[in-house]
Coordinates of C-alpha atoms in Angstrom, one line a residue:
Chain A
M1 CA 20.3 9.4 37.3
A2 CA 16.6 7.5 36.6
N3 CA 17.0 8.8 32.9
N4 CA 19.8 8.3 31.9
F5 CA 18.2 8.0 27.9
S6 CA 16.2 10.1 26.1
P7 CA 12.5 8.7 26.5
D8 CA 12.4 8.7 23.0
S9 CA 15.2 6.1 22.1
E10 CA 13.9 3.4 20.6
P11 CA 14.2 -0.5 21.2
T12 CA 15.9 -2.0 18.4
A13 CA 18.2 -5.1 18.4
R14 CA 21.4 -3.4 18.0
T15 CA 20.2 -1.3 21.4
L16 CA 19.3 -4.3 22.9
L17 CA 22.7 -6.0 22.2
R18 CA 24.5 -3.0 23.6
R19 CA 22.3 -3.8 26.9
V20 CA 22.9 -6.9 26.9
L21 CA 26.7 -6.6 26.1
D22 CA 27.1 -3.9 29.1
T23 CA 25.4 -6.2 31.7
A24 CA 26.8 -9.3 31.1
D25 CA 30.9 -9.8 31.2
S26 CA 33.0 -11.3 28.9
C27 CA 33.2 -15.4 29.4
T28 CA 36.6 -15.3 30.8
P29 CA 37.3 -18.5 32.4
Q30 CA 39.5 -16.0 34.7
R31 CA 36.4 -14.4 36.2
R32 CA 35.1 -15.4 39.3
R33 CA 32.6 -18.2 39.6
S34 CA 30.7 -15.6 41.1
D35 CA 30.8 -13.0 39.1
R36 CA 30.4 -14.8 36.2
I37 CA 27.0 -15.8 38.0
S38 CA 25.9 -12.6 38.2
A39 CA 26.9 -11.6 35.4
Q40 CA 24.6 -14.4 33.9
R41 CA 21.6 -13.3 36.0
T42 CA 22.2 -10.1 34.7
L43 CA 21.9 -10.8 31.2
L44 CA 19.1 -13.1 32.1
E45 CA 17.1 -10.2 33.6
T46 CA 18.6 -7.3 30.5
P47 CA 16.0 -9.0 28.1
S48 CA 13.1 -9.0 30.7
S49 CA 13.2 -5.3 32.5
R50 CA 12.7 -2.3 30.6
R51 CA 16.0 -0.6 28.6
R52 CA 15.6 2.5 31.1
S53 CA 15.5 0.2 34.3
I54 CA 18.6 -1.8 32.5
Q55 CA 20.3 1.4 31.6
T56 CA 20.1 2.6 35.2
K57 CA 21.1 -0.1 36.5
V58 CA 24.1 -0.7 34.2
T59 CA 25.0 2.9 35.0
A60 CA 24.6 2.8 38.5
R61 CA 25.9 -0.7 38.3
Q62 CA 29.6 0.7 36.5
R63 CA 29.2 4.1 38.1
S64 CA 30.2 2.8 41.3
H65 CA 32.6 1.3 43.2
G66 CA 31.2 -1.6 44.1
A67 CA 33.0 -4.6 44.5
R68 CA 31.1 -6.7 42.3
S69 CA 31.3 -4.4 39.2
T70 CA 35.4 -3.5 39.5
G71 CA 35.8 -7.4 40.6
R72 CA 34.1 -7.9 36.5
L73 CA 35.1 -5.3 34.8
A74 CA 38.8 -5.9 36.1
H75 CA 38.9 -9.7 35.8
G76 CA 36.7 -8.7 32.0
Q77 CA 39.9 -6.7 31.7
A78 CA 41.9 -9.6 32.2
G79 CA 40.6 -12.0 29.7
G80 CA 41.8 -9.2 26.7
Q81 CA 39.1 -9.2 24.1
L82 CA 41.5 -10.1 21.8
E83 CA 42.5 -13.8 22.7
E84 CA 39.1 -15.1 22.2
Q85 CA 37.0 -15.0 19.6
T86 CA 33.4 -15.3 21.1
P87 CA 30.1 -14.6 19.9
R88 CA 30.3 -11.2 22.1
T89 CA 33.4 -9.5 20.9
L90 CA 32.3 -10.2 16.9
L91 CA 29.0 -8.7 18.6
K92 CA 30.6 -5.9 20.3
N93 CA 32.9 -5.4 16.8
I94 CA 30.3 -5.3 14.6
L95 CA 28.2 -2.8 17.3
L96 CA 31.3 -0.5 16.5
T97 CA 31.8 -1.1 13.5
A98 CA 28.7 -1.0 11.6
P99 CA 27.1 2.5 11.3
E100 CA 24.1 3.5 13.9
S101 CA 20.7 4.0 12.4
S102 CA 19.4 6.1 15.0
I103 CA 20.0 8.9 16.5
V104 CA 20.0 8.1 19.9
M105 CA 22.4 5.1 19.5
P106 CA 25.0 7.6 19.4
Q107 CA 25.2 7.3 23.3
S108 CA 25.1 3.7 23.5
V109 CA 27.3 3.4 21.0
V110 CA 29.6 5.1 23.1
K111 CA 28.8 3.9 25.9
P112 CA 29.6 0.4 24.3
A113 CA 30.6 -3.3 24.1
P114 CA 33.8 -2.4 25.8
A115 CA 32.8 -2.3 29.0
P116 CA 34.7 -6.0 29.4
Q117 CA 37.0 -4.9 27.9
V118 CA 37.9 -2.0 30.0
V119 CA 40.8 -0.8 30.7
Q120 CA 40.2 -1.4 34.9
P121 CA 42.6 1.6 36.5
S122 CA 41.6 4.8 34.4
R123 CA 37.7 3.9 34.1
R124 CA 37.9 3.7 38.0
K125 CA 39.2 7.0 38.0
S126 CA 35.9 8.3 37.2
S127 CA 36.1 11.5 37.0
Q128 CA 34.5 12.8 34.4
S129 CA 38.0 13.9 31.9
S130 CA 39.2 10.7 32.2
L131 CA 35.7 8.8 31.3
E132 CA 35.8 10.8 28.2
L133 CA 39.1 10.1 27.1
Q134 CA 38.2 6.5 27.5
L135 CA 35.3 7.0 25.8
P136 CA 35.7 4.6 23.2
E137 CA 36.0 1.8 25.9
L138 CA 34.0 3.3 28.5
E139 CA 30.1 3.3 28.8
P140 CA 29.1 7.2 28.0
P141 CA 29.9 8.9 30.8
P142 CA 27.3 10.0 33.2
T143 CA 27.6 13.9 33.1
L144 CA 27.0 13.9 28.8
A145 CA 24.2 11.3 29.4
P146 CA 21.9 14.1 31.3
V147 CA 23.1 16.9 28.5
L148 CA 22.1 14.7 26.1
L149 CA 18.7 13.6 28.0
G150 CA 17.7 17.1 28.4
S151 CA 17.8 18.6 24.8
G152 CA 16.1 17.5 21.9
R153 CA 17.1 14.9 19.3
R154 CA 19.1 17.9 17.2
K155 CA 20.8 19.3 20.2
Q156 CA 22.1 15.5 21.2
K157 CA 23.0 15.4 17.2
L158 CA 25.2 18.7 17.7
R159 CA 26.5 17.5 22.2
L160 CA 27.4 14.4 20.5
S161 CA 29.5 15.8 17.7
V162 CA 30.6 17.9 20.0
F163 CA 31.2 15.0 22.5
Q164 CA 32.5 12.9 20.3
K165 CA 35.2 15.6 19.4
E166 CA 36.2 15.8 23.0
V167 CA 36.0 12.0 22.9
E168 CA 38.7 11.5 19.6
W169 CA 41.0 14.5 20.8
G170 CA 40.8 14.5 24.1
P171 CA 40.1 17.2 27.1
Q172 CA 43.2 18.4 26.5
G173 CA 43.8 18.4 22.6
L174 CA 45.3 15.1 22.8
P175 CA 44.0 12.0 20.8
V176 CA 43.2 9.4 22.3
S177 CA 45.7 6.5 23.3
Q178 CA 45.2 6.0 26.3
E179 CA 43.8 2.6 25.9
P180 CA 46.3 -0.5 26.3
P181 CA 48.2 -0.9 23.0
G182 CA 45.2 -4.6 22.3
N183 CA 42.5 -2.3 22.1
P184 CA 41.6 -2.1 18.5
D185 CA 38.0 -1.7 19.8
A186 CA 38.8 1.9 20.7
S187 CA 39.9 2.5 17.2
S188 CA 37.0 0.6 15.8
L189 CA 35.2 3.0 18.4
T190 CA 36.4 6.0 17.0
S191 CA 36.1 5.0 13.7
S192 CA 32.1 3.9 14.4
L193 CA 32.2 7.2 16.7
N194 CA 33.3 8.7 13.2
L195 CA 30.4 6.8 11.4
T196 CA 28.1 8.2 13.9
F197 CA 28.7 11.1 13.7
A198 CA 28.0 11.3 10.3
T199 CA 25.0 9.2 11.0
P200 CA 23.1 11.0 12.7
L201 CA 22.1 14.1 10.7
Q202 CA 21.4 11.2 8.3
P203 CA 18.9 9.0 10.1
H204 CA 17.0 12.4 11.1
S205 CA 16.8 12.9 7.0
V206 CA 16.3 9.1 6.7
R207 CA 13.3 9.6 8.6
K208 CA 11.4 12.2 8.0
P209 CA 10.4 10.4 4.6
G210 CA 9.3 7.3 6.7
L211 CA 6.9 9.4 9.4
A212 CA 6.3 12.5 6.9
R213 CA 3.9 12.1 4.5
R214 CA 4.0 13.1 1.3
P215 CA 0.8 14.4 -0.5
P216 CA -0.8 11.8 -2.8
T217 CA 0.3 13.2 -6.1
R218 CA -2.5 14.3 -7.5
R219 CA -3.3 13.1 -11.1
A220 CA -5.9 15.9 -12.4
I221 CA -5.8 15.7 -15.3
D222 CA -6.5 11.9 -15.3
V223 CA -9.8 12.4 -13.4
G224 CA -10.9 14.8 -15.8
A225 CA -10.6 12.4 -18.9
L226 CA -12.1 10.0 -16.9
L227 CA -15.2 11.9 -15.8
Q228 CA -15.2 13.0 -19.0
D229 CA -15.9 9.4 -20.0
L230 CA -17.8 8.5 -17.8
Q231 CA -20.3 10.7 -18.6
N232 CA -20.0 9.6 -22.0
N233 CA -20.2 6.2 -20.5
S234 CA -22.9 7.4 -18.1
L235 CA -25.2 8.7 -21.6
A236 CA -25.2 5.5 -22.6
S237 CA -26.1 3.3 -19.2
T238 CA -26.0 3.5 -15.7
P239 CA -23.2 4.5 -14.4
L240 CA -20.4 1.5 -13.9
D241 CA -19.1 2.7 -10.5
I242 CA -21.6 4.0 -7.8
V243 CA -19.0 6.1 -5.6
L244 CA -18.8 8.8 -8.7
E245 CA -21.5 9.0 -10.1
D246 CA -25.1 9.8 -9.3
T247 CA -27.8 8.5 -10.9
Q248 CA -28.1 9.6 -13.9
P249 CA -30.5 9.2 -16.2
F250 CA -29.4 9.2 -19.5
S251 CA -30.5 6.7 -22.2
Q252 CA -28.1 6.9 -25.0
P253 CA -24.6 6.1 -24.7
L254 CA -22.1 8.1 -26.8
V255 CA -20.4 7.0 -29.3
G256 CA -16.3 6.9 -29.8
H257 CA -15.1 3.9 -28.8
S258 CA -12.0 5.2 -30.1
P259 CA -8.7 2.1 -29.2
N260 CA -7.6 4.7 -26.8
V261 CA -6.3 2.1 -23.9
H262 CA -3.2 3.1 -24.6
Y263 CA -3.8 6.5 -22.8
S264 CA -1.5 6.9 -20.2
L265 CA -2.4 7.5 -17.1
P266 CA -0.7 10.1 -15.5
H267 CA -1.5 13.5 -17.5
P268 CA -1.2 16.7 -15.9
Y269 CA -4.0 18.6 -14.7
P270 CA -4.2 22.1 -15.2
G271 CA -6.6 22.7 -12.6
P272 CA -10.5 23.1 -12.3
E273 CA -10.6 26.8 -13.0
D274 CA -7.9 26.8 -16.0
A275 CA -10.0 24.1 -17.0
E276 CA -12.7 25.6 -17.2
G277 CA -11.1 28.6 -19.3
T278 CA -9.9 26.7 -21.4
V279 CA -12.4 24.4 -22.1
H280 CA -14.8 27.7 -22.6
H281 CA -12.1 28.8 -25.9
R282 CA -12.3 25.9 -26.9
T283 CA -15.8 24.7 -26.6
Q284 CA -16.9 28.3 -28.5
G285 CA -14.5 27.3 -31.0
S286 CA -16.7 23.9 -31.7
I287 CA -20.2 24.6 -32.8
P288 CA -20.8 21.5 -34.3
E289 CA -20.5 19.9 -31.1
L290 CA -24.1 19.7 -29.6
Q291 CA -22.0 18.0 -26.9
N292 CA -20.0 21.2 -26.5
H293 CA -23.4 23.5 -26.1
K294 CA -24.1 22.0 -22.7
L295 CA -20.4 23.7 -21.8
Q296 CA -21.6 26.9 -22.7
P297 CA -23.9 27.6 -20.9
E298 CA -23.2 27.2 -17.4
P299 CA -19.6 26.9 -15.7
A300 CA -18.3 23.7 -13.7
D301 CA -19.5 24.1 -10.3
P302 CA -15.7 23.8 -8.6
L303 CA -17.1 22.9 -5.3
E304 CA -18.4 19.9 -7.1
M305 CA -15.4 19.9 -9.4
T306 CA -13.7 19.2 -6.1
E307 CA -16.0 16.8 -4.4
A308 CA -16.1 14.6 -7.7
E309 CA -12.4 14.9 -7.7
G310 CA -11.7 13.5 -4.7
S311 CA -14.1 11.1 -5.7
K312 CA -12.6 10.7 -8.7
R313 CA -9.3 10.4 -7.7
A314 CA -10.4 7.5 -5.4
M315 CA -12.4 5.5 -7.9
E316 CA -9.7 6.0 -10.2
A317 CA -6.9 4.4 -7.7
K318 CA -9.8 1.9 -7.5
N319 CA -10.6 1.6 -11.2
P320 CA -7.6 2.3 -13.7
E321 CA -8.8 -0.1 -16.1
E322 CA -12.3 1.0 -16.0
S323 CA -11.2 4.9 -16.8
S324 CA -8.6 3.1 -19.3
G325 CA -12.1 1.7 -20.7
D326 CA -14.1 4.9 -20.5
E327 CA -11.1 7.2 -21.2
D328 CA -11.3 5.3 -24.8
I329 CA -14.8 7.5 -25.6
S330 CA -13.0 11.1 -24.2
D331 CA -13.5 11.2 -28.3
R332 CA -17.4 11.9 -28.2
P333 CA -18.2 12.0 -31.5
A334 CA -21.4 14.0 -31.8
S335 CA -24.2 11.7 -33.8
S336 CA -27.8 13.3 -34.1
E337 CA -29.4 10.8 -32.0
L338 CA -26.9 11.1 -29.3
A339 CA -27.7 15.2 -30.0
S340 CA -31.0 14.5 -29.7
N341 CA -31.2 13.3 -26.3
V342 CA -28.0 15.3 -24.9
P343 CA -30.3 18.0 -24.8
E344 CA -32.5 16.2 -22.9
F345 CA -30.1 15.3 -20.6
L346 CA -28.3 18.6 -20.7
Q347 CA -30.3 19.4 -17.9
A348 CA -30.4 16.9 -15.8
K349 CA -27.0 17.6 -14.1
Q350 CA -24.7 20.4 -13.5
L351 CA -21.7 17.4 -13.2
D352 CA -22.4 16.0 -16.8
Q353 CA -21.2 20.0 -17.7
F354 CA -18.6 20.2 -15.0
L355 CA -17.8 16.3 -16.5
E356 CA -17.0 17.6 -20.1
P357 CA -15.1 20.8 -19.7
A358 CA -12.7 18.8 -17.3
P359 CA -12.0 15.8 -19.3
S360 CA -12.2 17.6 -22.1
S361 CA -9.6 20.8 -21.2
G362 CA -7.2 17.4 -19.4
A363 CA -7.6 15.7 -23.1
T364 CA -6.3 18.5 -24.5
V365 CA -3.9 19.1 -22.3
L366 CA -2.7 15.8 -22.4
S367 CA 0.8 15.4 -25.1
S368 CA 0.1 11.7 -25.6
E369 CA -3.3 12.2 -27.2
P370 CA -2.8 15.4 -28.9
Q371 CA -4.6 14.5 -31.8
E372 CA -8.0 12.5 -30.9
P373 CA -9.7 14.0 -28.9
V374 CA -9.0 17.6 -30.5
L375 CA -10.6 16.0 -33.6
A376 CA -13.4 14.2 -31.6
R377 CA -14.1 17.4 -30.5
T378 CA -14.4 19.5 -33.8
H379 CA -15.3 16.9 -35.2
P380 CA -18.4 15.5 -35.9
R381 CA -18.0 11.7 -35.4
P382 CA -20.3 9.6 -37.7
R383 CA -20.3 6.2 -36.3
T384 CA -22.5 4.0 -35.5
A385 CA -23.6 4.3 -32.0
V386 CA -25.6 1.8 -31.0
P387 CA -23.6 -1.7 -30.7
R388 CA -21.2 1.4 -28.5
P389 CA -23.1 1.7 -25.6
R390 CA -24.0 -2.2 -24.8
Q391 CA -19.2 -2.9 -25.6
D392 CA -17.6 -0.4 -24.0
P393 CA -19.0 -0.8 -19.8
H394 CA -19.2 -4.5 -20.8
K395 CA -15.9 -4.3 -21.8
G396 CA -15.5 -2.3 -18.9
G397 CA -15.9 -4.4 -16.3
L398 CA -14.0 -7.0 -18.1
N399 CA -11.2 -5.3 -18.5
H400 CA -11.0 -5.1 -14.1
Y401 CA -10.9 -8.8 -14.5
T402 CA -8.2 -8.7 -17.3
K403 CA -6.2 -6.8 -15.2
L404 CA -6.6 -8.8 -11.7
F405 CA -5.6 -11.6 -14.2
S406 CA -2.5 -10.3 -15.6
F407 CA -2.0 -9.1 -11.8
Y408 CA -2.9 -12.9 -10.3
A409 CA -0.3 -14.6 -13.0
K410 CA 2.9 -12.6 -12.0
M411 CA 4.1 -12.6 -15.7
P412 CA 3.7 -10.8 -19.1
M413 CA 1.3 -10.9 -20.8
E414 CA 0.8 -11.1 -24.6
R415 CA -2.1 -8.7 -25.2
K416 CA -4.2 -11.3 -27.8
A417 CA -3.6 -13.3 -24.6
L418 CA -5.5 -10.9 -22.4
E419 CA -8.3 -11.0 -24.9
M420 CA -8.6 -14.3 -24.6
V421 CA -9.4 -14.2 -20.8
E422 CA -11.5 -11.5 -21.9
K423 CA -13.8 -14.5 -23.8
C424 CA -13.0 -17.1 -21.3
L425 CA -14.5 -15.2 -18.4
D426 CA -17.6 -13.6 -20.6
K427 CA -18.2 -17.4 -21.7
Y428 CA -17.9 -18.1 -17.6
L429 CA -20.3 -15.2 -16.3
Q430 CA -22.9 -16.7 -18.5
H431 CA -22.8 -20.4 -17.2
L432 CA -22.6 -18.8 -13.8
C433 CA -26.0 -17.1 -14.7
N434 CA -27.3 -20.3 -16.0
D435 CA -26.6 -21.9 -13.1
L436 CA -27.6 -19.6 -10.6
E437 CA -30.7 -19.7 -12.8
V438 CA -31.2 -23.1 -11.9
F439 CA -30.7 -23.4 -8.9
A440 CA -32.7 -20.3 -7.9
A441 CA -35.8 -22.5 -10.0
H442 CA -34.4 -25.6 -7.8
A443 CA -35.6 -24.0 -4.8
G444 CA -38.6 -22.7 -5.9
R445 CA -37.7 -18.8 -5.4
K446 CA -37.0 -15.9 -8.4
T447 CA -34.8 -14.2 -6.7
V448 CA -30.8 -15.7 -6.7
K449 CA -29.7 -15.8 -3.2
P450 CA -26.4 -15.7 -1.4
E451 CA -27.5 -19.4 -0.5
D452 CA -27.4 -19.6 -4.2
L453 CA -23.8 -18.5 -5.0
E454 CA -22.9 -20.8 -1.9
L455 CA -23.8 -24.1 -3.2
L456 CA -22.4 -22.8 -6.7
M457 CA -19.2 -22.6 -5.1
R458 CA -19.7 -26.1 -3.8
R459 CA -19.9 -27.2 -7.2
Q460 CA -16.7 -25.6 -8.5
G461 CA -15.7 -27.1 -5.7
L462 CA -14.3 -24.1 -4.6
V463 CA -15.6 -24.6 -1.3
T464 CA -14.9 -28.2 0.7
D465 CA -16.6 -29.0 4.0
Q466 CA -12.2 -27.7 5.2
V467 CA -12.5 -24.4 3.1
S468 CA -15.6 -22.7 4.0
L469 CA -17.4 -19.5 2.5
H470 CA -16.8 -17.5 4.6
V471 CA -12.9 -18.2 4.2
L472 CA -12.7 -17.4 0.9
V473 CA -14.7 -14.0 1.6
E474 CA -11.6 -13.3 4.6
R475 CA -9.1 -13.9 2.1
H476 CA -9.8 -12.2 -1.4
L477 CA -12.5 -9.8 -0.3
P478 CA -11.4 -6.2 1.0
L479 CA -12.8 -4.9 4.3
E480 CA -16.5 -3.3 3.4
Y481 CA -17.3 -6.8 1.6
R482 CA -16.3 -9.5 4.2
Q483 CA -18.2 -7.0 7.0
L484 CA -22.0 -7.1 4.1
I485 CA -21.5 -10.9 3.4
I486 CA -19.8 -12.5 7.4
P487 CA -22.9 -11.3 9.9
C488 CA -21.0 -9.8 12.9
A489 CA -22.0 -9.0 16.5
F490 CA -22.3 -5.1 16.8
S491 CA -23.2 -3.2 20.0
G492 CA -27.5 -3.3 21.2
N493 CA -27.3 -6.9 20.5
S494 CA -27.9 -6.5 17.0
V495 CA -26.2 -8.4 14.0
F496 CA -25.2 -7.2 10.9
P497 CA -25.9 -8.7 8.5
A498 CA -29.5 -9.7 9.4
Q499 CA -29.6 -13.7 9.7
Chain B
M1 CA -26.1 2.0 12.9
A2 CA -23.9 -1.5 12.1
L3 CA -22.2 0.2 8.9
S4 CA -22.1 3.5 7.4
A5 CA -24.2 4.0 4.6
T6 CA -21.0 6.2 1.9
V7 CA -17.6 5.8 2.0
S8 CA -15.5 8.5 3.0
Q9 CA -12.8 10.4 0.6
K10 CA -10.6 8.5 3.0
K11 CA -11.6 5.2 2.9
H12 CA -11.7 4.5 -0.2
V13 CA -12.1 0.4 -0.5
K14 CA -8.5 -0.9 -3.0
R15 CA -10.1 -3.8 -5.4
K16 CA -13.8 -2.5 -5.9
A17 CA -15.8 -4.8 -6.9
P18 CA -17.6 -3.6 -10.1
R19 CA -21.1 -4.5 -8.9
G20 CA -22.6 -2.2 -11.6
F21 CA -21.7 -4.2 -14.0
L22 CA -22.6 -7.8 -12.6
R23 CA -25.8 -6.3 -11.7
R24 CA -26.0 -5.3 -15.1
L25 CA -25.3 -8.1 -16.9
F26 CA -27.4 -10.5 -15.2
K27 CA -29.7 -8.4 -15.3
R28 CA -29.3 -8.6 -19.6
Q29 CA -28.8 -12.1 -19.2
K30 CA -31.7 -13.0 -16.9
P31 CA -34.4 -10.4 -17.1
H32 CA -36.9 -12.5 -15.2
L33 CA -34.8 -12.9 -12.4
R34 CA -33.7 -10.8 -9.4
L35 CA -30.6 -10.9 -7.9
E36 CA -29.8 -10.0 -3.9
T37 CA -28.0 -7.2 -3.2
R38 CA -25.2 -9.2 -1.5
G39 CA -24.9 -11.6 -4.2
D40 CA -23.0 -10.1 -6.2
V41 CA -20.6 -9.6 -4.5
L42 CA -20.3 -12.9 -4.1
V43 CA -20.4 -13.2 -7.6
H44 CA -17.2 -10.8 -7.8
L45 CA -15.6 -13.5 -5.4
N46 CA -16.4 -16.5 -7.7
C47 CA -15.1 -14.2 -10.6
L48 CA -12.4 -13.3 -8.8
L49 CA -11.4 -17.0 -8.0
F50 CA -12.1 -18.3 -11.4
I51 CA -9.4 -15.2 -12.8
H52 CA -7.1 -16.7 -10.2
R53 CA -7.6 -20.3 -11.1
L54 CA -7.0 -19.3 -14.4
A55 CA -4.3 -17.4 -14.1
E56 CA -2.4 -20.5 -12.1
E57 CA -3.2 -22.5 -15.0
A58 CA -2.1 -20.0 -17.7
R59 CA 1.0 -19.5 -15.4
I60 CA 1.6 -23.5 -15.1
N61 CA 1.5 -23.5 -19.2
A62 CA 3.8 -21.4 -19.6
C63 CA 6.2 -22.5 -17.3
E64 CA 6.0 -25.7 -18.9
S65 CA 7.1 -24.6 -22.2
K66 CA 9.4 -22.5 -20.9
C67 CA 8.5 -19.3 -22.3
G68 CA 9.1 -16.1 -20.4
I69 CA 5.8 -14.5 -21.1
I70 CA 2.3 -16.0 -21.4
K71 CA 0.6 -16.6 -25.0
K72 CA -2.7 -17.1 -26.5
D73 CA -2.3 -20.8 -26.8
H74 CA -1.6 -21.0 -22.9
V75 CA -4.8 -19.1 -21.9
V76 CA -6.1 -21.3 -23.9
A77 CA -5.6 -24.4 -22.6
A78 CA -5.9 -23.3 -19.0
A79 CA -9.5 -21.7 -20.1
K80 CA -10.4 -25.2 -20.8
V81 CA -9.8 -27.0 -17.9
I82 CA -10.4 -24.7 -15.7
L83 CA -14.1 -23.9 -17.7
K84 CA -14.2 -27.7 -17.4
K85 CA -13.8 -28.0 -14.0
S86 CA -16.0 -25.5 -13.1
R87 CA -18.9 -27.0 -14.8
A88 CA -18.7 -30.2 -12.2

């Protein structure tokens, strides 16, 4: 009798309440003083002791023919549960009527509350059949418990269903009607049993989504477009995201900052191989695109694709705004100056070529922007390329903060307001750089150090005597940056970062 | 080794700081100065806090004018106040 219940049942409020209700008696005035005290003691020890032990104690107590339990039960019965609307009875009713959410619960559901209100003499019969009959009011018969214990959850469900049927119909097919008339709990219990009968299937299925990890939705097309734009960007300047891009010595930016901020991010992705195939088809068709020359010589490396995909996906998750900003360049107009530079860097990275097919294929597959990317691919854009490179990564970076602004504001915003935010941020960054220069010069240095930053924040009133810089770092920065900034002791008598 | 040199795929950082963007910005503005390795993270923190204050102020302005959305003039008014505060 050590373990009446399956070990994997988790303590929930319901189960704890049940324990409490099981172990403690209803506070009926007719009860003997000693019984009440003992009940209170059991009540007290219930929350502190473990569930299983409680259960064993309870079941042992209940199953035994000890005078205490019988006396308590007798008195409990004498009290009657409906005469007084105590919190106990209310709780019991709640427990009985409320649908169970856990599989294991049904046992205790059966077991429940009615302990105090049990029909005394029938209970004391203690025969399995009678116990089953009395189930609505009684604790779960110990015979069933081991059965339930031994089997897995599914089996428990099945047996419980059989058990419940027995409860309802009685071992000889009699409907359960043996409880005293004033025992609505029984009917409620059966109804709750019915309820729980239905629920055991649910909790298992309901639990599944929580436990089962759904594979992350893959938005490969996004990645492709992002890569393409990134590559375009990388032609312009150093890559924004270090995780995604290796150092690419592209000096000239790609033109093609079309206002594609509205590129919808979730795009279907045909898959790297398909992308390459389609790209090759398309690239062969579009000759004037000098950039497409890259595509022809070398097929994309699938390995690079996969690892880049992962990193891109991660990056994409991190910087959707930057990707959208980068996607703006997916048109890739091929100006002559760009073309001249392109061949130099063509052999530089396989990744670029790989990037090109993926995003371009994604772009073409996209239904949202069918025309523009195709046009961009096939038609050289004679736009001025020079201002682009400055603007795009700059805008991309500012977009990052703009999105944070809309997140912090928690209210819908106008587009003009967002542009205004960008301008403000631009101005603020200029002021910031000036201040840092002044501070560094004041300290006689040519390098701006974190102390200068701290001084700046102190002057701005962000860092006060009450709020230190470390507190702000903890609040607003992710763990990786916090590790960079706040010195922490590591093993081997080392502190990182070094003071 | 105290910290890992690379970020594995599983451990992708949420809300990454655009460190490259910030470094490039600083370089463009003050080419004669250098920015330390941890400085740009703190600059990012500074920007975050600035944006935070700006958003709060803009939201307050919008709510005061009983608007459901934040309009440009709300942002402008908020920017004036916050830029002034950041200057001091």
